[in-house]
Amino acid sequence: VKGRTAEPVNGRVILAKLLFLLWRNPLTHAALEEANFEPYDYGPWSDWIDVSLDELSSRGLVSQEPGEATRISLTTRGVQEGRKAYQNLDPEQRAILEDVKKSFGSLSTSALLERVYAAYPEYATESKWRKPS
């Protein structure tokens, strides 16, 4: 069921684009400032994502299941910590987070890339992905 709490993300590409959209928003940028996204193989990317995922995994907050796309899920402890972090956000930040998740979180990788590339073409300059015909 889409829109449920702590829903897994299917792949680092999708996670990166969702984080990028939050990074671009002035009201949520400060929390992700160190991400510093740059154009890459599949649009905006930051090595900070891999480093952060590895750290969260080693702390037992996130699990990563390999497959066609790495399925990234919060563990039970991760859900608890995430809930605390969410409650510390101001109402505007919560609304932005919910809107990004609701609007973009259930899109396929192709559909999400299409939207991000259309909105931020300067981040698509290095992309290996091409819109399906």
Coordinates of N, CA and C in Angstrom, one line a residue:
V1 N 0.9 -1.2 0.0 CA 0.0 0.0 0.0 C 0.9 1.2 0.0
K2 N 0.8 2.1 -1.0 CA 1.6 3.3 -1.1 C 1.1 4.3 -0.1
G3 N 2.1 5.1 0.4 CA 1.8 6.1 1.4 C 1.9 5.7 2.8
R4 N 2.2 4.4 3.1 CA 2.3 4.0 4.5 C 3.6 4.5 5.1
T5 N 3.6 4.5 6.4 CA 4.8 4.9 7.2 C 5.9 4.0 7.0
A6 N 7.1 4.5 6.8 CA 8.4 3.7 6.7 C 8.4 2.8 5.5
E7 N 7.7 3.2 4.5 CA 7.7 2.4 3.2 C 9.1 2.2 2.7
P8 N 9.5 1.0 2.2 CA 10.9 0.9 1.6 C 11.0 1.6 0.3
V9 N 12.2 1.9 0.0 CA 12.6 2.6 -1.2 C 13.3 1.6 -2.1
N10 N 12.8 1.5 -3.4 CA 13.3 0.5 -4.3 C 14.5 1.1 -5.1
G11 N 15.6 1.2 -4.5 CA 16.8 1.5 -5.3 C 17.5 2.8 -4.8
R12 N 18.8 2.9 -5.0 CA 19.6 4.1 -4.6 C 19.3 5.2 -5.6
V13 N 18.9 4.9 -6.8 CA 18.6 6.0 -7.8 C 17.4 6.7 -7.3
I14 N 16.3 6.0 -6.9 CA 15.1 6.6 -6.4 C 15.4 7.4 -5.1
L15 N 16.1 6.7 -4.2 CA 16.4 7.4 -2.9 C 17.2 8.7 -3.2
A16 N 18.1 8.7 -4.1 CA 18.9 9.9 -4.5 C 18.1 11.0 -5.0
K17 N 17.1 10.6 -5.9 CA 16.3 11.7 -6.5 C 15.3 12.3 -5.4
L18 N 14.8 11.5 -4.5 CA 13.9 12.0 -3.5 C 14.7 12.9 -2.5
L19 N 15.9 12.5 -2.2 CA 16.8 13.4 -1.4 C 17.2 14.6 -2.1
F20 N 17.4 14.5 -3.4 CA 17.8 15.7 -4.2 C 16.6 16.7 -4.2
L21 N 15.4 16.2 -4.3 CA 14.2 17.1 -4.3 C 14.1 17.8 -3.0
L22 N 14.4 17.1 -1.9 CA 14.4 17.8 -0.6 C 15.6 18.7 -0.4
W23 N 16.8 18.4 -1.0 CA 18.0 19.2 -1.0 C 17.7 20.5 -1.7
R24 N 17.0 20.5 -2.8 CA 16.7 21.7 -3.6 C 15.6 22.6 -3.0
N25 N 14.9 22.1 -2.0 CA 13.8 22.9 -1.4 C 14.5 23.8 -0.3
P26 N 14.3 25.1 -0.3 CA 14.9 25.9 0.7 C 14.5 25.6 2.1
L27 N 13.3 25.0 2.3 CA 12.9 24.7 3.7 C 13.5 23.4 4.3
T28 N 14.0 22.6 3.4 CA 14.6 21.3 3.9 C 16.1 21.2 3.5
H29 N 16.6 22.2 2.8 CA 18.0 22.1 2.3 C 19.0 22.0 3.4
A30 N 18.8 22.7 4.5 CA 19.8 22.8 5.6 C 20.1 21.4 6.2
A31 N 19.1 20.5 6.3 CA 19.3 19.2 6.8 C 20.1 18.3 5.9
L32 N 20.2 18.7 4.6 CA 20.9 17.9 3.6 C 22.0 18.7 3.0
E33 N 22.4 19.8 3.5 CA 23.4 20.7 2.9 C 24.7 20.0 2.5
E34 N 25.2 19.1 3.3 CA 26.4 18.4 3.0 C 26.3 17.4 1.9
A35 N 25.1 17.1 1.4 CA 25.0 16.2 0.3 C 25.6 16.7 -1.0
N36 N 25.5 18.0 -1.3 CA 26.1 18.6 -2.4 C 26.0 17.7 -3.7
F37 N 24.8 17.7 -4.3 CA 24.5 16.9 -5.5 C 25.2 17.5 -6.7
E38 N 25.6 16.6 -7.6 CA 26.2 16.9 -8.9 C 25.7 16.1 -10.0
P39 N 25.7 16.5 -11.3 CA 25.3 15.7 -12.4 C 26.1 14.4 -12.4
Y40 N 25.4 13.2 -12.7 CA 26.1 11.9 -12.7 C 25.4 11.0 -13.7
D41 N 25.7 9.7 -13.6 CA 25.1 8.7 -14.6 C 23.6 8.7 -14.7
Y42 N 22.9 8.9 -13.6 CA 21.5 8.9 -13.5 C 21.0 10.2 -12.9
G43 N 21.5 11.3 -13.4 CA 21.1 12.6 -12.9 C 21.8 13.0 -11.6
P44 N 21.1 13.8 -10.8 CA 21.8 14.3 -9.6 C 22.2 13.1 -8.6
W45 N 23.4 13.2 -8.2 CA 24.0 12.2 -7.3 C 24.9 12.8 -6.3
S46 N 25.0 12.2 -5.1 CA 26.0 12.6 -4.1 C 26.6 11.4 -3.5
D47 N 27.9 11.3 -3.3 CA 28.5 10.2 -2.7 C 28.1 10.1 -1.2
W48 N 27.7 11.2 -0.7 CA 27.2 11.3 0.7 C 26.1 10.3 0.9
I49 N 25.3 9.9 -0.1 CA 24.2 9.0 0.0 C 24.8 7.6 0.4
D50 N 25.8 7.1 -0.3 CA 26.4 5.8 0.0 C 27.0 5.8 1.4
V51 N 27.7 6.9 1.7 CA 28.4 7.0 3.0 C 27.3 6.9 4.1
S52 N 26.2 7.7 3.9 CA 25.2 7.7 4.9 C 24.4 6.4 5.0
L53 N 24.1 5.8 3.9 CA 23.5 4.5 3.9 C 24.3 3.4 4.6
D54 N 25.6 3.4 4.3 CA 26.5 2.5 5.0 C 26.6 2.7 6.5
E55 N 26.6 4.0 6.9 CA 26.6 4.3 8.3 C 25.3 3.9 9.0
L56 N 24.2 4.2 8.4 CA 22.9 3.8 8.9 C 22.7 2.3 9.0
S57 N 23.3 1.6 8.0 CA 23.2 0.1 8.0 C 24.1 -0.4 9.2
S58 N 25.3 0.1 9.3 CA 26.2 -0.4 10.4 C 25.6 -0.1 11.8
R59 N 24.8 0.9 11.9 CA 24.2 1.3 13.2 C 22.9 0.5 13.4
G60 N 22.5 -0.4 12.4 CA 21.3 -1.2 12.5 C 20.0 -0.4 12.3
L61 N 20.0 0.7 11.6 CA 18.8 1.5 11.4 C 18.2 1.2 10.0
V62 N 19.0 0.8 9.1 CA 18.6 0.5 7.7 C 19.1 -0.8 7.3
S63 N 18.2 -1.5 6.5 CA 18.7 -2.8 5.8 C 18.6 -2.5 4.3
Q64 N 19.6 -3.2 3.6 CA 19.7 -3.0 2.2 C 19.7 -4.4 1.6
E65 N 18.6 -4.7 0.9 CA 18.5 -6.1 0.3 C 18.8 -5.9 -1.2
P66 N 19.9 -6.6 -1.7 CA 20.2 -6.6 -3.1 C 19.2 -7.2 -4.0
G67 N 19.1 -6.7 -5.2 CA 18.2 -7.3 -6.2 C 18.4 -6.4 -7.4
E68 N 17.4 -6.4 -8.3 CA 17.5 -5.6 -9.5 C 17.8 -4.2 -9.1
A69 N 17.1 -3.7 -8.0 CA 17.4 -2.4 -7.4 C 17.5 -2.7 -5.9
T70 N 18.5 -2.2 -5.2 CA 18.6 -2.4 -3.8 C 17.4 -1.9 -3.1
R71 N 16.7 -2.8 -2.3 CA 15.6 -2.4 -1.5 C 16.1 -1.9 -0.2
I72 N 15.8 -0.6 0.1 CA 16.3 0.1 1.3 C 15.1 0.2 2.2
S73 N 15.3 -0.3 3.4 CA 14.2 -0.3 4.4 C 14.7 0.1 5.8
L74 N 13.9 0.7 6.5 CA 14.2 1.0 7.9 C 14.0 -0.3 8.7
T75 N 14.9 -0.5 9.7 CA 14.7 -1.6 10.6 C 13.7 -1.2 11.7
T76 N 13.3 -2.0 12.6 CA 12.4 -1.6 13.6 C 13.0 -0.5 14.4
R77 N 14.3 -0.6 14.7 CA 14.9 0.5 15.4 C 15.0 1.8 14.6
G78 N 15.2 1.6 13.3 CA 15.2 2.7 12.3 C 13.9 3.5 12.3
V79 N 12.8 2.7 12.3 CA 11.5 3.3 12.4 C 11.3 4.2 13.6
Q80 N 11.7 3.6 14.8 CA 11.6 4.4 16.0 C 12.5 5.7 16.0
E81 N 13.7 5.6 15.5 CA 14.6 6.8 15.4 C 14.0 7.7 14.3
G82 N 13.5 7.2 13.2 CA 12.9 8.1 12.2 C 11.7 8.8 12.7
R83 N 10.9 8.2 13.5 CA 9.7 8.8 14.1 C 10.1 10.0 15.0
K84 N 11.2 9.8 15.8 CA 11.7 10.9 16.6 C 12.2 12.0 15.8
A85 N 13.0 11.7 14.7 CA 13.5 12.8 13.9 C 12.3 13.5 13.2
Y86 N 11.3 12.8 12.7 CA 10.2 13.4 12.1 C 9.4 14.3 13.0
Q87 N 9.3 13.9 14.3 CA 8.6 14.7 15.2 C 9.3 16.0 15.6
N88 N 10.7 16.0 15.3 CA 11.5 17.2 15.6 C 11.4 18.2 14.4
L89 N 10.9 17.8 13.3 CA 10.7 18.8 12.2 C 9.6 19.8 12.4
D90 N 9.8 20.9 11.8 CA 8.6 21.9 12.0 C 7.5 21.5 11.0
P91 N 6.3 22.0 11.2 CA 5.2 21.5 10.3 C 5.4 21.7 8.8
E92 N 6.1 22.8 8.4 CA 6.3 23.0 7.0 C 7.3 22.0 6.5
Q93 N 8.3 21.6 7.2 CA 9.2 20.6 6.8 C 8.5 19.2 6.7
R94 N 7.7 18.9 7.6 CA 6.9 17.7 7.6 C 6.1 17.6 6.3
A95 N 5.4 18.7 6.0 CA 4.5 18.8 4.8 C 5.3 18.6 3.6
I96 N 6.5 19.2 3.5 CA 7.4 19.0 2.3 C 7.8 17.6 2.2
L97 N 8.2 17.0 3.3 CA 8.6 15.6 3.3 C 7.5 14.7 2.8
E98 N 6.3 14.9 3.4 CA 5.1 14.1 3.0 C 4.8 14.3 1.5
D99 N 4.9 15.5 1.0 CA 4.5 15.8 -0.3 C 5.5 15.1 -1.3
V100 N 6.8 15.2 -1.0 CA 7.8 14.6 -1.9 C 7.6 13.1 -1.9
K101 N 7.3 12.5 -0.7 CA 7.1 11.0 -0.7 C 5.8 10.6 -1.4
K102 N 4.7 11.4 -1.2 CA 3.5 11.1 -1.9 C 3.5 11.3 -3.4
S103 N 4.1 12.4 -3.8 CA 4.1 12.8 -5.2 C 5.1 12.0 -6.0
F104 N 6.3 11.6 -5.4 CA 7.4 11.0 -6.2 C 7.8 9.6 -5.7
G105 N 7.5 9.2 -4.5 CA 7.9 8.0 -3.9 C 7.5 6.7 -4.6
S106 N 6.3 6.8 -5.2 CA 5.8 5.5 -5.8 C 6.0 5.5 -7.3
L107 N 6.7 6.5 -7.9 CA 7.0 6.5 -9.3 C 8.0 5.4 -9.7
S108 N 8.0 4.9 -10.9 CA 9.1 4.1 -11.3 C 10.3 4.9 -11.5
T109 N 11.5 4.2 -11.6 CA 12.7 4.9 -11.8 C 12.7 5.8 -13.0
S110 N 12.2 5.3 -14.1 CA 12.1 6.0 -15.4 C 11.2 7.3 -15.2
A111 N 10.0 7.1 -14.6 CA 9.1 8.2 -14.4 C 9.7 9.3 -13.5
L112 N 10.4 8.9 -12.5 CA 11.0 9.8 -11.6 C 12.2 10.6 -12.3
L113 N 13.0 9.8 -13.0 CA 14.1 10.5 -13.7 C 13.6 11.5 -14.8
E114 N 12.5 11.1 -15.4 CA 11.9 12.0 -16.4 C 11.5 13.3 -15.8
R115 N 10.8 13.2 -14.6 CA 10.4 14.4 -13.9 C 11.5 15.3 -13.4
V116 N 12.5 14.6 -12.8 CA 13.7 15.4 -12.3 C 14.5 16.0 -13.4
Y117 N 14.7 15.3 -14.5 CA 15.4 15.9 -15.7 C 14.7 17.0 -16.3
A118 N 13.3 16.9 -16.3 CA 12.6 18.0 -16.9 C 12.7 19.3 -16.0
A119 N 12.6 19.1 -14.7 CA 12.7 20.2 -13.8 C 14.1 20.8 -13.6
Y120 N 15.1 19.9 -13.7 CA 16.5 20.3 -13.4 C 17.4 19.8 -14.5
P121 N 17.3 20.3 -15.7 CA 18.1 19.7 -16.9 C 19.6 19.9 -16.7
E122 N 20.0 20.8 -15.8 CA 21.4 21.0 -15.6 C 22.0 19.8 -14.8
Y123 N 21.2 19.0 -14.2 CA 21.7 17.8 -13.5 C 21.6 16.5 -14.4
A124 N 21.1 16.7 -15.6 CA 21.0 15.5 -16.5 C 22.1 15.5 -17.5
T125 N 23.1 16.4 -17.4 CA 24.1 16.5 -18.5 C 25.0 15.3 -18.6
E126 N 25.2 14.6 -17.5 CA 26.1 13.4 -17.5 C 25.4 12.1 -17.6
S127 N 24.1 12.2 -17.8 CA 23.2 11.0 -17.6 C 23.4 9.9 -18.7
K128 N 23.4 8.7 -18.3 CA 23.4 7.5 -19.2 C 22.0 7.1 -19.5
W129 N 21.0 7.6 -18.8 CA 19.6 7.2 -18.9 C 19.0 8.0 -20.1
R130 N 18.3 7.3 -20.9 CA 17.5 8.0 -21.9 C 16.1 7.6 -21.8
K131 N 15.2 8.6 -22.1 CA 13.8 8.4 -22.0 C 13.4 7.3 -22.9
P132 N 12.6 6.3 -22.4 CA 12.1 5.2 -23.3 C 11.2 5.7 -24.4
S133 N 11.3 5.2 -25.6 CA 10.5 5.7 -26.7 C 9.2 5.1 -26.7

